[in-house]
Coordinates of C-alpha atoms and ligand atoms in Angstrom, one line a residue:
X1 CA 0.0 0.0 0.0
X2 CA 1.6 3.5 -1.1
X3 CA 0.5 6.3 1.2
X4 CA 1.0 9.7 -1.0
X5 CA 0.9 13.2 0.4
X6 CA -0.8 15.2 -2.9
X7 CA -1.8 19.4 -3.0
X8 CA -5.7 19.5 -2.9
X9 CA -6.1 20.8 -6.3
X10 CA -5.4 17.5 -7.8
X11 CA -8.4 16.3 -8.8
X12 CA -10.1 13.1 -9.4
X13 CA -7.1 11.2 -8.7
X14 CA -8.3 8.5 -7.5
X15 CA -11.5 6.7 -7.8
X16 CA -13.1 6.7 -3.9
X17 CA -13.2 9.7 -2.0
X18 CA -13.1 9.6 1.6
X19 CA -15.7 11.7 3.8
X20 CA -15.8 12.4 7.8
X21 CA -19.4 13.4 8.8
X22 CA -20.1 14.1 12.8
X23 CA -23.8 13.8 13.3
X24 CA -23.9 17.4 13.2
X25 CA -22.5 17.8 10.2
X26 CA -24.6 15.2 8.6
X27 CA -27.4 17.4 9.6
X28 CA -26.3 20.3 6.9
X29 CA -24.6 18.0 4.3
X30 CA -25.8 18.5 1.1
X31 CA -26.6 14.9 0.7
X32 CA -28.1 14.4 4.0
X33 CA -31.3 12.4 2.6
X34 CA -29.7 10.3 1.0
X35 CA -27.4 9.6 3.5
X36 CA -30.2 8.6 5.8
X37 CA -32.3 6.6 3.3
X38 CA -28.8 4.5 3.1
X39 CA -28.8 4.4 7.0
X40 CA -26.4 6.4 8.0
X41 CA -26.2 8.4 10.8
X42 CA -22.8 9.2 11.1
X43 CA -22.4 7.6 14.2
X44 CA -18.8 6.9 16.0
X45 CA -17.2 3.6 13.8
X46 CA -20.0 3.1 11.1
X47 CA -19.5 3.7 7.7
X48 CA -21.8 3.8 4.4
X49 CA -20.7 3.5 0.6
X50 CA -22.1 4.8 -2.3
X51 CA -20.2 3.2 -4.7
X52 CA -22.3 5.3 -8.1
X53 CA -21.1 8.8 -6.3
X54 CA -17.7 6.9 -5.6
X55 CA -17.7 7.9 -2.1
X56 CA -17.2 6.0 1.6
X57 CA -19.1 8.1 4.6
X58 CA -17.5 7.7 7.8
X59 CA -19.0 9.0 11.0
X60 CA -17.0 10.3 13.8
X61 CA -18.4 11.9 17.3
X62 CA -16.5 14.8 17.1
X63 CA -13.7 16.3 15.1
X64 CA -10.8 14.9 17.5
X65 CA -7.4 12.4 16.5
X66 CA -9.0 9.4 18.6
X67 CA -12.2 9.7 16.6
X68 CA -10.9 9.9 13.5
X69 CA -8.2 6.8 14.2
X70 CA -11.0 4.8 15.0
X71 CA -13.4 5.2 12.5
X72 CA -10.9 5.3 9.5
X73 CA -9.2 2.2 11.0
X74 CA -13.3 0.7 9.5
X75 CA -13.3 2.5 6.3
X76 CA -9.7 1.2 5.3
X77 CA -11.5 -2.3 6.3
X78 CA -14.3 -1.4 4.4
X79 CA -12.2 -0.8 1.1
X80 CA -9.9 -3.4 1.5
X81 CA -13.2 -5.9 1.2
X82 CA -13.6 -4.1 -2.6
X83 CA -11.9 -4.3 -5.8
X84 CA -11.0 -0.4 -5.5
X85 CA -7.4 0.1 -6.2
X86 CA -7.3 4.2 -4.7
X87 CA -9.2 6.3 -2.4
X88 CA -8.5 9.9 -1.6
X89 CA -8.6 11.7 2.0
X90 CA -8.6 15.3 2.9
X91 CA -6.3 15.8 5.8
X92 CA -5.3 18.6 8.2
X93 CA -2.5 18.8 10.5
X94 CA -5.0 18.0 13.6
X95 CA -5.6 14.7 12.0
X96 CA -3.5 13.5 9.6
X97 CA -1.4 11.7 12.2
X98 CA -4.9 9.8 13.1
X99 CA -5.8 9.1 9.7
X100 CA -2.6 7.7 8.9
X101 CA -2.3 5.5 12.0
X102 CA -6.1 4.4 11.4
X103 CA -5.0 2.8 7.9
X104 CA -1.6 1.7 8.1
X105 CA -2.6 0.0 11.7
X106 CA -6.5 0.0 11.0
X107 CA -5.5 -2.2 7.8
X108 CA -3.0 -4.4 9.0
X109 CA -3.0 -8.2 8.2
X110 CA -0.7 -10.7 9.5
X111 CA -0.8 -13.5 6.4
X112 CA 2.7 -14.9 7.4
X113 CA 1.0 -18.5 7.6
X114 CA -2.0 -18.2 5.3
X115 CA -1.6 -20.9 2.2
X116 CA -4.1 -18.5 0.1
X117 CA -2.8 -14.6 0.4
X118 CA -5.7 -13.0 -0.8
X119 CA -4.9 -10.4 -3.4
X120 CA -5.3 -6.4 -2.5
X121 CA -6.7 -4.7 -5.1
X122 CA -5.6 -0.9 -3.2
X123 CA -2.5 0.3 -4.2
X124 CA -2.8 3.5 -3.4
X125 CA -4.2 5.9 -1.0
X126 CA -3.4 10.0 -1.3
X127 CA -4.1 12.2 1.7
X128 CA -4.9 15.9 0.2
X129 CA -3.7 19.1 1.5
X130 CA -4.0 22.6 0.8
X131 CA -0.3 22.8 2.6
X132 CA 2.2 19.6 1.4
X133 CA 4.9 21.6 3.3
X134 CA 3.8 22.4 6.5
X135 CA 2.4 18.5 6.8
X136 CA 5.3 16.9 5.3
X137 CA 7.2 16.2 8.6
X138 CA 4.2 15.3 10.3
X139 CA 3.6 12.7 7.4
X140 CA 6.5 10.6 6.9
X141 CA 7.0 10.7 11.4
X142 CA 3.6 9.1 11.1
X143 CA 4.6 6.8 8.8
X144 CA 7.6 5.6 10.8
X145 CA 5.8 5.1 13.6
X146 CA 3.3 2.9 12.7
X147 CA 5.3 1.1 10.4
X148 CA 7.7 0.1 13.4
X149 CA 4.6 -0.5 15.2
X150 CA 3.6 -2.8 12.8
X151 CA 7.3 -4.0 13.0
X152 CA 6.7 -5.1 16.5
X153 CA 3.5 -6.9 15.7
X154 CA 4.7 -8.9 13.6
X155 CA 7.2 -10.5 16.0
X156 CA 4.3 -10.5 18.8
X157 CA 2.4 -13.0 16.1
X158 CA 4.6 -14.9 15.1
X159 CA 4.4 -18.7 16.6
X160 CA 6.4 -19.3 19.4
X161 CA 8.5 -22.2 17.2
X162 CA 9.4 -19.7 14.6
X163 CA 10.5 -16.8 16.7
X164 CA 12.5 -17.9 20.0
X165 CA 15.1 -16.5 21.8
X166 CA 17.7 -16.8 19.1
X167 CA 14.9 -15.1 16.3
X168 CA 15.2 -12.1 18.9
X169 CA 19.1 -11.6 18.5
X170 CA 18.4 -12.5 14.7
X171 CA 16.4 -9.6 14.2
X172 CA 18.6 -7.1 16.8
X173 CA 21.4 -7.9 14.5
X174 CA 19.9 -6.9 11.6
X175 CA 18.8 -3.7 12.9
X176 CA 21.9 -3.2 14.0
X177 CA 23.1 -3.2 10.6
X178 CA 20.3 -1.3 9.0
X179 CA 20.6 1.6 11.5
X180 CA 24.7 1.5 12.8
X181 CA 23.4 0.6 16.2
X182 CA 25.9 -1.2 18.6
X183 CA 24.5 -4.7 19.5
X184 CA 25.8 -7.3 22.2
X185 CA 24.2 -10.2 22.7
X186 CA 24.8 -12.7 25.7
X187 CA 24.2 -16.7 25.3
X188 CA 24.2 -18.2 28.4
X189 CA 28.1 -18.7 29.0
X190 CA 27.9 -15.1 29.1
X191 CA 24.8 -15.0 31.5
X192 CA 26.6 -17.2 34.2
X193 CA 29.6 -15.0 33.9
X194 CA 27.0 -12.6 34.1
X195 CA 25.6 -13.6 38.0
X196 CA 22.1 -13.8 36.1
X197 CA 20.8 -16.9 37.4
X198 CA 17.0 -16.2 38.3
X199 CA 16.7 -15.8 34.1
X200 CA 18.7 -18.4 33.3
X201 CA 16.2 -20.9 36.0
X202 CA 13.5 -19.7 33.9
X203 CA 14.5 -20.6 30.5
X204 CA 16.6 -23.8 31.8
X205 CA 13.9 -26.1 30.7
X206 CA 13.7 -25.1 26.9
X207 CA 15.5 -26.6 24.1
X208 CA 16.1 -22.5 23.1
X209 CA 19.0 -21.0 24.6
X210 CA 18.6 -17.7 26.8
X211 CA 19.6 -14.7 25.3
X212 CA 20.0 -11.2 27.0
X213 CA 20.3 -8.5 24.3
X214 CA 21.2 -5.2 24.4
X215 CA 21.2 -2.6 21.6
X216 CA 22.2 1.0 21.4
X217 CA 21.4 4.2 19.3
X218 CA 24.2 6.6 19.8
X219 CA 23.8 10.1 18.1
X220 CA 26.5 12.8 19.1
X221 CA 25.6 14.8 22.3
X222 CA 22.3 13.2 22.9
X223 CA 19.8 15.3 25.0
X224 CA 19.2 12.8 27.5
X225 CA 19.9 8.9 28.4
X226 CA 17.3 6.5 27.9
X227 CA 17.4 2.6 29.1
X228 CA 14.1 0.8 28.0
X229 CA 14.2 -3.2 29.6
X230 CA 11.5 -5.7 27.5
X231 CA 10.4 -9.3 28.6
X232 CA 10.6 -11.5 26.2
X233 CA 8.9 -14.5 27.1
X234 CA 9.3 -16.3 23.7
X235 CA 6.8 -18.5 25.1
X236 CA 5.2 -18.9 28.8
X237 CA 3.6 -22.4 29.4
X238 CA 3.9 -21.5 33.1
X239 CA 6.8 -23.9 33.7
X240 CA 5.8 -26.7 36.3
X241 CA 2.9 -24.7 37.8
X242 CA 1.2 -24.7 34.7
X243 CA -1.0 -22.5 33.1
X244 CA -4.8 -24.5 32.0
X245 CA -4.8 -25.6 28.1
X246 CA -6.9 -22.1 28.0
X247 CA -4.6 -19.6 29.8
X248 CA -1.8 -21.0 27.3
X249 CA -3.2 -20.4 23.9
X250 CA -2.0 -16.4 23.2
X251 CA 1.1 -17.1 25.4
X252 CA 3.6 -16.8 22.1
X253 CA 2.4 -12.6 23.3
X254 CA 4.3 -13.4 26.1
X255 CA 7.6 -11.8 24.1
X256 CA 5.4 -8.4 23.6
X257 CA 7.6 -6.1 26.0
X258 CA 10.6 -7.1 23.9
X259 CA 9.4 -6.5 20.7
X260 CA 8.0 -3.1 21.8
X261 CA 11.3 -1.8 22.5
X262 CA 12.9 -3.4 19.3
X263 CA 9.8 -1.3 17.3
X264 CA 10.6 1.7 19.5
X265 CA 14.7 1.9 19.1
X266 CA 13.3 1.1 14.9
X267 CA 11.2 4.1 14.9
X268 CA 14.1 6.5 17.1
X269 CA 17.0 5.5 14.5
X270 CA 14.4 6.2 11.5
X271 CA 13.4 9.8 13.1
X272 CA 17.0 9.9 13.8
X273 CA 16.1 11.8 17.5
X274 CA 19.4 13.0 19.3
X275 CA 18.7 10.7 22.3
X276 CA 20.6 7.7 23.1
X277 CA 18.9 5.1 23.6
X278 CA 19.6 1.5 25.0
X279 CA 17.3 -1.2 25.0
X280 CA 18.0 -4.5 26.8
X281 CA 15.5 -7.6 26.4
X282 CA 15.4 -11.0 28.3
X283 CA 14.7 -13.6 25.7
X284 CA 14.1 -16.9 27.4
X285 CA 11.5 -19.6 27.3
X286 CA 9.3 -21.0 30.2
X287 CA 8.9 -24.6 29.4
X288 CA 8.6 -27.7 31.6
X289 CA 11.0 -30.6 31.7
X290 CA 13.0 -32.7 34.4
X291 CA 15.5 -29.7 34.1
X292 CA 12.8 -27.1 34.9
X293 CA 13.2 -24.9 37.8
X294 CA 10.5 -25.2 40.4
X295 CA 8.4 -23.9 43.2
X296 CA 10.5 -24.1 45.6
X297 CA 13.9 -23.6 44.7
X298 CA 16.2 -20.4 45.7
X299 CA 17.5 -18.4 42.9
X300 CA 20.3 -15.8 43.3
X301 CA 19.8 -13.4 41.4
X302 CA 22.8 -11.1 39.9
X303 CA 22.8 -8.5 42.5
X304 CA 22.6 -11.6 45.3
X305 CA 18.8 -10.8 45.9
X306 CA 18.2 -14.9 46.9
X307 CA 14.2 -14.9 45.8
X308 CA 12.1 -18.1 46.6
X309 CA 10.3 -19.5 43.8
X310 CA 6.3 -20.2 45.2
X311 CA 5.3 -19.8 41.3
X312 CA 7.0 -20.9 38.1
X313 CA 4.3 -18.7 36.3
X314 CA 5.6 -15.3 37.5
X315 CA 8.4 -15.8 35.6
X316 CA 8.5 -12.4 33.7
X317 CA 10.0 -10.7 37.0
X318 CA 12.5 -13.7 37.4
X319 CA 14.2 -12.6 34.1
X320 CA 13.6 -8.7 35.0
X321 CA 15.4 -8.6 37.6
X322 CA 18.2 -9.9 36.2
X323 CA 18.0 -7.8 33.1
X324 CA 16.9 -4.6 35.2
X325 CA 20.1 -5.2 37.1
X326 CA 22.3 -5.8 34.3
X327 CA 20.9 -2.6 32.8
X328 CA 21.4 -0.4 35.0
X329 CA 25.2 -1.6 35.8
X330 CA 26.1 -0.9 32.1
X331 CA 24.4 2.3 31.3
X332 CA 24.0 5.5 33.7
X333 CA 20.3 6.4 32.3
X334 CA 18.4 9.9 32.7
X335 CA 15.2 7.4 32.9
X336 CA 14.3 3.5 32.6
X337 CA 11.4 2.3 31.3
X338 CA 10.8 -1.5 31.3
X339 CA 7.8 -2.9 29.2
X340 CA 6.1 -6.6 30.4
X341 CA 3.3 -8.9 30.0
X342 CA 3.5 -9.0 33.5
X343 CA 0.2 -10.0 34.7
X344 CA -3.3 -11.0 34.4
X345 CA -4.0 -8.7 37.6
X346 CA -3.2 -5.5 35.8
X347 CA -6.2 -6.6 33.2
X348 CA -8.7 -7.4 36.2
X349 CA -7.8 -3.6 37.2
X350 CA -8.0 -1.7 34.2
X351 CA -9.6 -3.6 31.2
X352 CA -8.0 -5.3 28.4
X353 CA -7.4 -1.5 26.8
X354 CA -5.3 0.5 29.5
X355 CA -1.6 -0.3 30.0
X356 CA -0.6 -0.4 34.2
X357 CA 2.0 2.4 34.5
X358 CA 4.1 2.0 37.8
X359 CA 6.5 3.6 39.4
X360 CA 7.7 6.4 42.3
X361 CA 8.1 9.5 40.4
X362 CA 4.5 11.4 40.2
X363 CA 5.6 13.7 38.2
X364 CA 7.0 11.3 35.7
X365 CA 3.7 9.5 35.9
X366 CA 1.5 12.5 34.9
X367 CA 4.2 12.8 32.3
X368 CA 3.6 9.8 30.4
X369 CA 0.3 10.3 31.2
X370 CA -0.3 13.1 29.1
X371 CA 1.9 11.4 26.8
X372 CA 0.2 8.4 26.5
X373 CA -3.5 10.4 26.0
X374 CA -2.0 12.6 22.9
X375 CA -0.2 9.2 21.4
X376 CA -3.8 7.6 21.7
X377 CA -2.4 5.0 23.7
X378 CA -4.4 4.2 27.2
X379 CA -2.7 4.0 30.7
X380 CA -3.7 4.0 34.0
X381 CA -1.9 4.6 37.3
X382 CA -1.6 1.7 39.8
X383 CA -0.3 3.3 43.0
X384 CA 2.6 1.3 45.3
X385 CA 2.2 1.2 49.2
X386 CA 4.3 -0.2 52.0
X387 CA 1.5 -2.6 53.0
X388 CA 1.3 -4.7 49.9
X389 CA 5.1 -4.4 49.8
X390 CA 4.9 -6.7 52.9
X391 CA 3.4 -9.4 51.1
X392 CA 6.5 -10.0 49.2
X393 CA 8.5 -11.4 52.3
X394 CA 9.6 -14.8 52.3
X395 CA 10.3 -16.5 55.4
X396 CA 13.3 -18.4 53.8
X397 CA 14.8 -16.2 51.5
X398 CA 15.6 -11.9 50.6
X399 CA 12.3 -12.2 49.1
X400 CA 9.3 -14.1 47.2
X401 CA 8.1 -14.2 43.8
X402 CA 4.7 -13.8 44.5
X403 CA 3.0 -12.2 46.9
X404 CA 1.1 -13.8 49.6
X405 CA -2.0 -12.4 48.8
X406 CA -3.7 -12.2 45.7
X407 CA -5.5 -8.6 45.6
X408 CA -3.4 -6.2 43.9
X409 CA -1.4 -8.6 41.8
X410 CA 0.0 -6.0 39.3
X411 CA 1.3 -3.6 42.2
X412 CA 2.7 -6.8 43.8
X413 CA 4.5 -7.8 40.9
X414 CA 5.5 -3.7 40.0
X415 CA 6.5 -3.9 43.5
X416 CA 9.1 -7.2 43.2
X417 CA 10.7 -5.1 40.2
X418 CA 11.3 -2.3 42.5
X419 CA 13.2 -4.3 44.8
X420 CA 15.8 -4.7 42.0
X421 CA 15.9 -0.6 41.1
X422 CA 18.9 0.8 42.7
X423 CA 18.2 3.8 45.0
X424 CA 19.8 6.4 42.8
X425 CA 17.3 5.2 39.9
X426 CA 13.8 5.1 42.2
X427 CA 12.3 8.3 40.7
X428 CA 14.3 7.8 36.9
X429 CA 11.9 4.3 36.7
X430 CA 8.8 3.3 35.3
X431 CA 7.2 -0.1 35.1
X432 CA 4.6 -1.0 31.9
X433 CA 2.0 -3.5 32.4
X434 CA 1.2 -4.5 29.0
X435 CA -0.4 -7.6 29.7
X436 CA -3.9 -6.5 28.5
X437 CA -2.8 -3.5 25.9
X438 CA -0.2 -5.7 24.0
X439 CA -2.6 -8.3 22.5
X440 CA -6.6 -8.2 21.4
X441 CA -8.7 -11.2 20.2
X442 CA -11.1 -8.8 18.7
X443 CA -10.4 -5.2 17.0
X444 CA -11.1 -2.1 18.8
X445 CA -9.5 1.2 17.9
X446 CA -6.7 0.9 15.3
X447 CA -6.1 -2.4 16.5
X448 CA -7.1 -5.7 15.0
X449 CA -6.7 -9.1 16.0
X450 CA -3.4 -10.2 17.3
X451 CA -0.5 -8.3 18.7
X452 CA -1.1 -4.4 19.3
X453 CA 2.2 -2.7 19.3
X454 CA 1.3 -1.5 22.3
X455 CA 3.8 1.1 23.6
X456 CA 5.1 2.3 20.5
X457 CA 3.4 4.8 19.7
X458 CA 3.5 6.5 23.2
X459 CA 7.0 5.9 23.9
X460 CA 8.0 7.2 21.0
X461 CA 6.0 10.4 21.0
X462 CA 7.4 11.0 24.7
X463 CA 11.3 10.1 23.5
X464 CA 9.8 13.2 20.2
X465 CA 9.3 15.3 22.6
X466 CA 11.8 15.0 25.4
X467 CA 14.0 18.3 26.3
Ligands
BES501 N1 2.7 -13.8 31.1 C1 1.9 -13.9 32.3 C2 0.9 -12.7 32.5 C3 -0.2 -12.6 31.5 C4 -1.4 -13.2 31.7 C5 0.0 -11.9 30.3 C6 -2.4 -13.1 30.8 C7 -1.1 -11.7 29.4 C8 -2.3 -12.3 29.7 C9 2.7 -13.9 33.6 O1 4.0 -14.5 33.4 C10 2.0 -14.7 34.6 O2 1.7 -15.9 34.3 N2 1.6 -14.1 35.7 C11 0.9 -14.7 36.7 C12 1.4 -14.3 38.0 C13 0.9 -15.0 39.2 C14 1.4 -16.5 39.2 C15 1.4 -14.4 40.5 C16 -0.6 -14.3 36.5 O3 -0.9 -13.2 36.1 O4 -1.4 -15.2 36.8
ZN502 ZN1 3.9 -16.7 33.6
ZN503 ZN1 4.8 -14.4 31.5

C-alpha cells in the first residue's frame, strides 16, 4: 500500500473519496437524505458506501485524532473488502497523524502462515492538503511510527516455534546493521559469567537457549539517556505450575515487552532523535521438563537478591530482575522504562485497553500520562504502598516471587521489580503493564486481532518530545 501526500487541487485522482461526517454535520450535508435513506447516521465507527457517487461516509463523534483513528481504521477495512485500487482523504495537521495510524494500523494483516494470500486490489491511498509543506514532517513521522509499530507486531504474532530466543538476537542484528546501532548479545556462558541466574532458572527447561540482548542508538551529544528493559517471554507455558490448556493459547504474546522496545529503538534510528537510547531484552523460554526450575527452589539473582520460587508462572520478574540489574550496571540512564506482559491482575484492574504504568516518580507518571492520551495510547496509574510491599517477604529467603496475597497482583509484581531498582534510579523508573494492551482477540480502535504494538506509539512520541 503506497500512502501519498498530494496538494488538494489535484483532482479526481483517484477513484473513492473519503468523507468524515459528525452527526452534526450530517445534519447540513448536502446529501443528507440520502445519506439517511442508506442508513447512515454518522455515528462513531459506522461507515456507508455509495459506490455510483464513488464515495465511503465515515462517522465520527467529534472532530478529534482518537475519533478519527478509529473510525478510518473501519473504512480502510471497508475498502480493503472491494476491488477499488485508490481512495483519496482530505487531511489537516489535527488529524493527519490519526488518519494515517487508522489505515496503516486499522488495515493491517498478518498473512505470514495463510496458504491463500488473498490479493489487494488498493494500491494507493493519497491524503490531500491545501499545505504539502507544513504537513510533510508530520507525514512521513507518522509513517515511521506505525510502520515500526507494525514492525513489532509482527514478531508478537509470530508462533512461538518460529521466533525464539535466538529469532530475537536474529532480528537485533539486523537492525543493528540497517541503522549502525551497537548490538551485544549474551548466550548463556555469558549470562553465568554474568551472575544472572534467576533468568537463566526460567529458561533452563527449553531446548532454546537464553539470550540477553542489548542494543544501542548513539547520536552525538544526545539530550538525554534512555534505558528501555522488554520481557521477552518467547513462550510462557507457566513452567511446572502450569497454566490450563486455556490460559496458554496467546502465550507466544508473552515476548510483547521485547518486541516493543525493538519497534521503538526502529522508529528513534528512523526519526534519527538526538537521544541515546539503550534497550535490553530477556529472551528466554518458560517450558517444563526434568530440568525445569521449580516452586521451591532459591534463585540468586545477579545483584545476590536470593528470591524463593512459590510460582513458576511469575516468571516475567525472574528474568527482569536480572535484566533490570544488568541494565542499570552498564548504562548511567536519565530514565528507565521497562515494558512486560506481567500480569493477568493489571487486566482485572484496568480492562483489556489500558496499559498499568508504575513507578515512584509522580511527576514522571502525569508525564507519560499526558503522553500516552495525545499518542492515543491508554494507561492508568496503579499506586505502590508499604502494605502490599509486605506481602512479598519470604520467610526463607531476601524475598518471594509472588506475593502472599492475591488482591493487587499488578502492584505486587510492580513492586518485586522495584526491589531490583537501585536507589539512585527510584524516581528515573517506570514499570509498563502491558499484559492487556499488547494483544486483542477482537479489533477495537486501530487495532485488529493479534499483537497491538502496544507502547510504540507512546514511547515514541514521549522520547519526540523530550527536552
Ligand atoms: N505472562 C503472564 C501474564 C499474562 C497473563 C499476560 C495473561 C497476558 C495475559 C505472567 O507470566 C503470569 O503468568 N503471571 C501470573 C502471576 C501469578 C502467578 C502471580 C498471573 O498473572 O497469573
Ligand atoms: Zn507466567
Ligand atoms: Zn509471562
Amino acid at each position: 500500500m503506497n500512502i501519498e501526500l498530494i496538494h488538494n487541487d489535484i483532482k479526481d485522482i483517484a477513484e473513492i473519496s473519503v468523507v468524515f461526517l459528525t452527526p452534526k454535520q450530517l445534519e447540513t450535508h448536502k446529501k443528507a437524505k440520502q445519506f439517511k435513506k442508506a442508513g447512515f447516521t454518522a455515528s462513531q465507527d459506522s461507515c456507508c458506501f455509495f459506490h455510483e457517487k464513488a464515495l465511503l461516509v465515515c462517522g465520527i463523534e467529534d472532530e478529534n485524532p482518537d475519533d478519527f483513528r478509529s473510525s478510518m481504521a473501519v473504512g480502510i477495512k471497508a475498502v480493503k473488502n472491494t476491488k477499488y485500487s485508490s481512495i483519496s482523504i482530505d487531511v489537516n495537521h489535527k488529524n493527519i497523524q490519526a488518519i494515517i495510524e487508522g489505515i496503516v494500523l486499522g488495515g493491517y494483516e498478518f498473512s505470514q502462515y495463510k496458504s491463500k494470500k488473498e490479493k489487494q486490489s488498493l494500491k494507493n491511498i493519497f491524503l490531500r492538503t491545501s499545505n504539502i509543506e507544513k504537513l510533510q514532517k508530520t507525514f512521513e513521522e507518522a509513517i515511521i511510527v506505525a510502520e515500526s509499530t507494525c514492525f513489532t507486531r509482527d514478531i508478537v504474532n509470530t508462533a512461538p516455534d518460529d521466533f525464539t530466543p535466538a529469532s530475537f538476537a536474529k532480528v537485533a542484528k539486523q537492525l543493528a546493521k540497517e541503522y549502525n546501532l551497537e548490538c551485544n548479545i549474551l548466550d548463556k556462558k555469558e549470562l553465568k559469567k554474568e551472575k544472572m541466574n534467576a533468568m537463566l532458572s526460567v529458561g533452563r527447561a527449553s531446548r532454546h537457549e537464553s539470550k540477553l540482548i542489548h542494543l544501542a542508538y548513539k547520536p552525538k551529544n544526545p539530550k538525554k539517556i534512555i534505558t528501555l528493559v522488554g520481557k521477552g517471554l518467547t513462550y510462557d507455558s507457566g513452567g511446572l505450575s502450569l497454566k490450563p490448556a486455556t490460559s496458554m493459547v496467546t502465550m507466544k504474546m508473552d515476548k510483547s515487552g521485547g518486541a516493543t522496545v525493538l519497534g521503538i529503538i526502529k522508529a528513534v534510528s528512523e526519526l534519527k532523535l538526538d537521544i541515546e537510547l539503550h534497550i535490553f531484552i530477556g529472551a528466554v523460554e518458560n517450558m517444563i521438563g526434568g530440568d525445569a526450575y521449580k516452586p521451591d527452589d532459591v534463585l540468586v539473582a545477579r545483584d545476590k537478591t536470593t528470591i524463593e520460587v512459590r510460582n513458576t508462572d511469575a516468571e516475567g520478574r525472574l528474568v527482569l530482575a536480572d535484566v533490570l540489574c544488568y541494565a542499570q550496571d552498564k548504562v548511567q540512564a536519565d530514565y528507565i522504562f521497562d515494558f512486560a506482559t506481567l500480569t493477568g491482575a493489571c487486566m482485572v484492574a484496568l480492562g483489556q485497553y489500558t496499559t498499568g504504568i508504575m513507578g515512584h516518580s509522580n511527576e514522571l507518571k502525569h508525564q507519560i500520562f499526558r503522553t500516552a492520551n495525545k499518542s492515543g495510547e491508554l494507561v492508568g496509574t496503579l499506586p505502590f504502598n508499604k502494605h502490599l510491599k509486605k506481602l512479598l517477604k519470604s520467610n526463607i529467603a531476601d524475598i518471594s516471587n509472588v506475593a502472599s496475597k492475591p488482591y493487587g497482583g499488578a502492584i505486587t509484581a510492580g513492586l518485586f521489580l522495584d526491589h531490583f531498582i537501585k536507589e539512585d534510579n527510584k524516581n528515573k523508573w517506570l514499570h509498563f503493564d502491558i499484559a492487556g494492551s499488547a494483544y486483542t482477540e477482537s479489533d477495537w480502535d486501530c487495532n485488529v486481532y493479534g499483537g497491538t504494538g502496544a507502547g510504540v506509539r507512546m514511547m515514541t512520541h514521549y522520547l519526540q518530545n523530550l527536552k
